[in-house]
XYZ file of C-alpha atoms in Angstrom:
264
model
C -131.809 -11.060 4.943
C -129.248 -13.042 3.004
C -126.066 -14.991 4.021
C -123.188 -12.812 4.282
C -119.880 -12.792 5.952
C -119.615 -12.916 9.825
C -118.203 -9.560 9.696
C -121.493 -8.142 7.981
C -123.574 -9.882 10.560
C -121.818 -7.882 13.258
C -123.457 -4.565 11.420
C -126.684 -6.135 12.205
C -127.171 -4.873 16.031
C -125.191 -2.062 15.761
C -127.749 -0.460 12.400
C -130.352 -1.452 14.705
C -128.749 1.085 17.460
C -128.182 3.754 14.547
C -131.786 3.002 13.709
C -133.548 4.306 17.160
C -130.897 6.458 18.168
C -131.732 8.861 15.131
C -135.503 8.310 15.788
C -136.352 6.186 12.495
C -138.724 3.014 12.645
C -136.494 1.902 9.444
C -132.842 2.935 8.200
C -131.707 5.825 6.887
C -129.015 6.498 4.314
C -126.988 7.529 7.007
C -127.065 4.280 9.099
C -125.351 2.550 6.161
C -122.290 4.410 7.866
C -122.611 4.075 11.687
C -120.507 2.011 12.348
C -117.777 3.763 11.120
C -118.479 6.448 13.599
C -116.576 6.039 17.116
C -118.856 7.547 19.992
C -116.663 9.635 22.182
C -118.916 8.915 25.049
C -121.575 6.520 25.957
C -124.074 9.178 26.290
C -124.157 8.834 22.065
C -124.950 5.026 22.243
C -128.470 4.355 23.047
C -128.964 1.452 25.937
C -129.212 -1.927 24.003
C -131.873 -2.722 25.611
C -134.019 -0.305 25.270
C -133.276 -0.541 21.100
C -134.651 -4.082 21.594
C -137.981 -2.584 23.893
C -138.175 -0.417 20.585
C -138.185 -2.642 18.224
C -140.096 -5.049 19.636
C -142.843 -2.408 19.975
C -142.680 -1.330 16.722
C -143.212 -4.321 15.252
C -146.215 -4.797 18.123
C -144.823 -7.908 19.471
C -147.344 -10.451 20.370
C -146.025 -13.966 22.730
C -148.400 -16.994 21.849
C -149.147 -19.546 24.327
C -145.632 -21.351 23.611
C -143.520 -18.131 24.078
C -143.459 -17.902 20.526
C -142.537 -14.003 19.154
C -144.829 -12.583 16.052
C -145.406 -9.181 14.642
C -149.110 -8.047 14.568
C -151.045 -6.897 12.118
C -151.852 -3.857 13.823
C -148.529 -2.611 14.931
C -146.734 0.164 13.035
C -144.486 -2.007 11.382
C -147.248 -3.582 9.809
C -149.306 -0.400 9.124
C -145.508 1.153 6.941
C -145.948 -1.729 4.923
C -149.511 -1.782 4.116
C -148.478 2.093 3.195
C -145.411 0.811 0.702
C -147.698 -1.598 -0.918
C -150.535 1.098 -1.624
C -147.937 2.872 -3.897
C -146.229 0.108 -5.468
C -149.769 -1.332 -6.545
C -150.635 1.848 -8.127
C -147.892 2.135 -10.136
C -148.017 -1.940 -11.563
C -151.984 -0.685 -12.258
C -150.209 2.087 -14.684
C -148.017 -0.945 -15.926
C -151.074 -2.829 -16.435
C -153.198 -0.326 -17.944
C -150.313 -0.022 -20.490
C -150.939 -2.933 -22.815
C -147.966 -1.116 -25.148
C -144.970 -1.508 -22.152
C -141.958 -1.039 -24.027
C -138.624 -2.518 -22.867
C -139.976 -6.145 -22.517
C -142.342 -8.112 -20.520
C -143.192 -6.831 -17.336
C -141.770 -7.822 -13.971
C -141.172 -7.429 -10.784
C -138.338 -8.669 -8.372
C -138.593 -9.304 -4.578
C -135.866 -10.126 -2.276
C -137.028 -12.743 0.365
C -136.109 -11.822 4.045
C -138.116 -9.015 5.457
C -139.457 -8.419 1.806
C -141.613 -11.393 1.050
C -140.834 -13.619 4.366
C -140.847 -12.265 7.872
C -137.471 -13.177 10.162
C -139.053 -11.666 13.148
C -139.896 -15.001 14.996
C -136.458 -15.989 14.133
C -134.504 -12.952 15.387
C -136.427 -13.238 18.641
C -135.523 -16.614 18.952
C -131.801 -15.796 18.446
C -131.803 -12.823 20.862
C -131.297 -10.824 17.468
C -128.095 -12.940 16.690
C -127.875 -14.318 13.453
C -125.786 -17.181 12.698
C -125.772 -19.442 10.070
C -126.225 -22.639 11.787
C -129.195 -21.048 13.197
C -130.384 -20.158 9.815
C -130.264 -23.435 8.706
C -131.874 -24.878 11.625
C -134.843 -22.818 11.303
C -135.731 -22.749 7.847
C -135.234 -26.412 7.341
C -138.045 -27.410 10.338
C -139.762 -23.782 10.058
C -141.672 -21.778 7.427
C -141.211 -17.611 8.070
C -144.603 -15.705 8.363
C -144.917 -13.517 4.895
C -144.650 -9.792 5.763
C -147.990 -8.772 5.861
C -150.073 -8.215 2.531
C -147.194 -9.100 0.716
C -148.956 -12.379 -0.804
C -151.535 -10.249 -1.882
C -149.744 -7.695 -3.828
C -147.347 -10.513 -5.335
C -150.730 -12.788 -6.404
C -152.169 -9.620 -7.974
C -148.975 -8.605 -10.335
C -148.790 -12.242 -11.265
C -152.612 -12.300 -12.142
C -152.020 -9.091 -14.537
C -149.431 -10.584 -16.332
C -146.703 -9.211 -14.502
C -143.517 -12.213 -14.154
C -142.546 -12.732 -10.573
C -138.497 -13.504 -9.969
C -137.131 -14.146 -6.574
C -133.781 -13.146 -5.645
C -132.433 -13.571 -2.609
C -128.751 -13.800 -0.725
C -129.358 -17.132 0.363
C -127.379 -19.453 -0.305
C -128.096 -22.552 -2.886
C -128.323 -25.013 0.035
C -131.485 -23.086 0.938
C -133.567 -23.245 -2.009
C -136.147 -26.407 -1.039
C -136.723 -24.921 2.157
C -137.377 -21.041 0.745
C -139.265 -22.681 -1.799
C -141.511 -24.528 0.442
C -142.150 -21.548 2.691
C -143.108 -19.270 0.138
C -145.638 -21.367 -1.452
C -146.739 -22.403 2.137
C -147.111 -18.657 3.045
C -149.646 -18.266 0.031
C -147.189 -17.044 -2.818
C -148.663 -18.437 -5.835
C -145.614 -17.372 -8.538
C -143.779 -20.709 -8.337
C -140.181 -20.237 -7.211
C -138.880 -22.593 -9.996
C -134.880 -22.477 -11.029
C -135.947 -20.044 -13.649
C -137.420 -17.491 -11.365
C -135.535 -18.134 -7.802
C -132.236 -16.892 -7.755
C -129.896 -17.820 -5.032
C -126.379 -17.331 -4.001
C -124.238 -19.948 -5.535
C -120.372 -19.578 -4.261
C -119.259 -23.399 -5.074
C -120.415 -23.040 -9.025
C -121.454 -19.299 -9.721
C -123.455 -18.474 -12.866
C -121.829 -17.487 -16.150
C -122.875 -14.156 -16.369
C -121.959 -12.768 -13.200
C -118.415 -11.552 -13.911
C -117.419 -10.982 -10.484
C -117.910 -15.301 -9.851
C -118.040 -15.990 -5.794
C -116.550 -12.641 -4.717
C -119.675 -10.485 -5.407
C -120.900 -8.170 -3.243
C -124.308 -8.206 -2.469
C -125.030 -5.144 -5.093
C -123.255 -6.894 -7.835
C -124.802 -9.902 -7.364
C -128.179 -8.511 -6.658
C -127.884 -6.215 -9.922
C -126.086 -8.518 -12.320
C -128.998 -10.910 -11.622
C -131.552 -8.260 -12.750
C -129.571 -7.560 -15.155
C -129.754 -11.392 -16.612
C -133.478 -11.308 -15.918
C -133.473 -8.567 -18.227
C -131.685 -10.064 -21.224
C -134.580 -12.463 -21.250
C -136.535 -9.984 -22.205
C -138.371 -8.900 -19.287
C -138.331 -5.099 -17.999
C -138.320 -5.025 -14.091
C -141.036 -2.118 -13.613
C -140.510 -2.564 -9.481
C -137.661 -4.166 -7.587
C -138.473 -4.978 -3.950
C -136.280 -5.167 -0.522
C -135.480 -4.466 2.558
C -131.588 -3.350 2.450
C -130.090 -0.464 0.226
C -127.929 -3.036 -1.412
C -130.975 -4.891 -2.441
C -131.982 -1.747 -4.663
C -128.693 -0.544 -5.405
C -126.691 -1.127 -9.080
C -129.720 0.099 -11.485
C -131.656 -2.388 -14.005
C -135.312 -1.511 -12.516
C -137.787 1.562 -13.085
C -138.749 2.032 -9.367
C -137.078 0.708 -6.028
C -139.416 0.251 -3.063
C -137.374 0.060 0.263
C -139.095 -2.243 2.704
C -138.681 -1.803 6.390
C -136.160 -3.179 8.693
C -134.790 -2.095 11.711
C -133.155 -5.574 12.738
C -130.191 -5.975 10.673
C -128.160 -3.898 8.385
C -126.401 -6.165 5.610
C -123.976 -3.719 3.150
């Protein structure tokens, strides 16, 4: 989840709808489009409420003694991730095993909401309403649960050699508190200026030509594409929205789930 315009937040209930209504526990290609589409009846628009029921149960919603919302471990939510992270490891083990990896040093990228940090507590909290107030609010006094295993996996890479880069839609305000949640969480690869790459609209970087009017894919893949002239070859690039993975500069795009928020 990044920090986009209040026009892309209103996409974020209305994928969710798309989501369930074409039987998917994650988006499709064709959600990216729904709402464009005007139902011609309300039999085509699935009960709100019963999207939320949905979701909730897929992500096997647990309530702690507060009234505190948290995914579980066990739910199916959890279970498509573990499933993600079984392939992605076995391909950085062929990066690994390859001590001749042409194109650079090895590395990976990871987007942060619903990639590497969990908003589910959050979007309970919210009623599934983002705002960015709210946002603030809660990641200043609140660290994010990491998706499940994702610590793991990250630790791993970073323990074969593999360079670890952040980059998220956040915006540069953010950066202590994303910082201190990761390594809270139990990310080891520190999230220094060098590898943690945030939205900057009051002084954007030099080599993004498109300045503070990027769109998420331009800004997401111009960034790679800097990482890259370092002279490091993303081998995986992690996230949980199309336009994280979209725009090219990585060998292999894994496509986290979320069915909470759509963000073009």
């Amino acid at each position: 989840m990044s920090s986009p315009s209040p026009k892309s937040k209103r996409l974020r209930v209305a994928a969710a709808v798309a989501a369930v209504a074409a039987g998917a526990g994650l988006y499709t290609a064709g959600a990216a489009t729904a709402e464009h589409s005007v139902p011609r009846s309300d039999k085509e628009i699935p009960n709100l409420t019963q999207v939320q029921d949905k979701i909730k149960a897929y992500y096997g919603d647990t309530v702690d003694a507060s009234g505190q919302h948290y995914a579980s471990a066990d739910g199916n939510y959890a279970k498509q991730v573990a499933g993600i992270e079984k392939k992605a490891k076995a391909q950085l083990e062929k990066v690994v095993k390859n001590k001749n990896h042409k194109g650079g040093k090895p590395a990976i990228v990871l987007d942060l909401d619903d990639t590497t940090l969990l908003t589910y507590n959050y979007e309970l909290q919210q009623g599934f309403h983002f705002t960015p107030e709210s946002q603030d609010a809660y990641l200043k006094s609140t660290d994010m649960a990491p998706v499940f295993g994702m610590p793991t996996l990250v630790n791993w890479a970073q323990s074969k050699g593999i360079e670890v880069f952040y980059v998220t839609g956040r915006g540069e305000h953010q950066r202590e508190w994303s910082a201190r949640n990761l390594k809270n969480v139990g990310y080891k690869p520190v999230a220094d200026t060098t590898h943690f790459f945030l939205k900057n609209k009051e002084n954007p970087p030099a080599y993004l030509p498109c300045g503070a009017k990027c769109t998420t894919v331009e800004y997401k893949a111009g960034t790679r594409k800097y990482i890259e002239s370092k002279g490091f070859d993303i081998v995986a690039n992690f996230g949980d929205q199309y336009s994280d993975l979209e725009g090219g500069h990585a060998d292999r795009t894994y496509k986290m789930p979320n069915p909470m928020y759509y963000l073009p």
